[in-house]
Amino acid sequence: MPTHSFKLNGERVKVECPDNVRVLWVLRDLLGVTGPKYGCGINVCKACTCHINGKAFNPCSVPVSKIDRSDEITTIEGLADTVKGDGLHPMQEAWLDVDVAQCGYCQPGQIMTAVSKVNEIRRKEGRSTITDSDIDEIRNVCRCGTYPRIREAIKKGAARMS
Ligand code: FES
Ligand code: FES
């Protein structure tokens, strides 16, 4: 059985599994990291969104063989450790302030996408504010329809990330 190794939330991990197993199942079933949720399995719903090397990706559609030893994957469980201090990530704090979640299922993916989006805008455009049209580009599905609260929380979180 092939061995695969990468960094996960700051720690090196190693798993033995076939090359074609998708990263979402490596995280959830082999490593017990269940923050990334399984919704569609075909890169549509975005419930599984995590970061790879700081950028959003959808592990349900990436075979583990595509992950390099030097790659660093961050899930919602490790997000707070990507910023200074002992508390939550500013985007998580904003989420709590706005009381975004309803059933909660999509929320880890929503937060991971939001952080990646804000960082991408900073990197590419040097802007620290996020606009409604930036948020319109986000494709994460919420079956509970929490979109207005997600929008408010992303703007608050972006402001706190500056
Ligand atoms: S479960 Fe990954 S995009 Fe839907
Ligand atoms: S809060 Fe229920 S799916 Fe988004």
Coordinates of C-alpha atoms and ligand atoms in Angstrom, one line a residue, residues 24-25 36-49 57-61 105 140-141, ligand 1:
L24 CA -11.5 14.4 2.1
W25 CA -11.7 10.7 3.1
P36 CA -14.4 19.4 6.5
K37 CA -17.8 18.1 5.6
Y38 CA -19.0 15.8 2.8
G39 CA -21.7 17.2 0.8
C40 CA -21.5 16.4 -2.9
G41 CA -18.1 14.8 -3.4
I42 CA -17.8 16.4 -6.9
N43 CA -16.5 19.9 -6.2
V44 CA -19.8 21.7 -6.3
C45 CA -21.2 22.3 -2.8
K46 CA -17.9 23.5 -1.2
A47 CA -18.8 22.0 2.2
C48 CA -15.4 20.3 2.3
T49 CA -13.3 23.5 1.7
F57 CA -9.2 23.8 -2.3
N58 CA -11.8 21.1 -2.2
P59 CA -10.4 17.8 -0.9
C60 CA -13.4 15.8 -2.1
S61 CA -12.0 16.0 -5.7
Y105 CA -23.2 21.8 8.3
N140 CA -20.4 27.7 -1.2
V141 CA -23.9 26.3 -0.8
Ligands
FES1 S1 -18.1 17.8 -0.8 FE1 -16.4 18.8 -1.7 S2 -17.3 20.3 -2.9 FE2 -19.1 19.2 -2.1

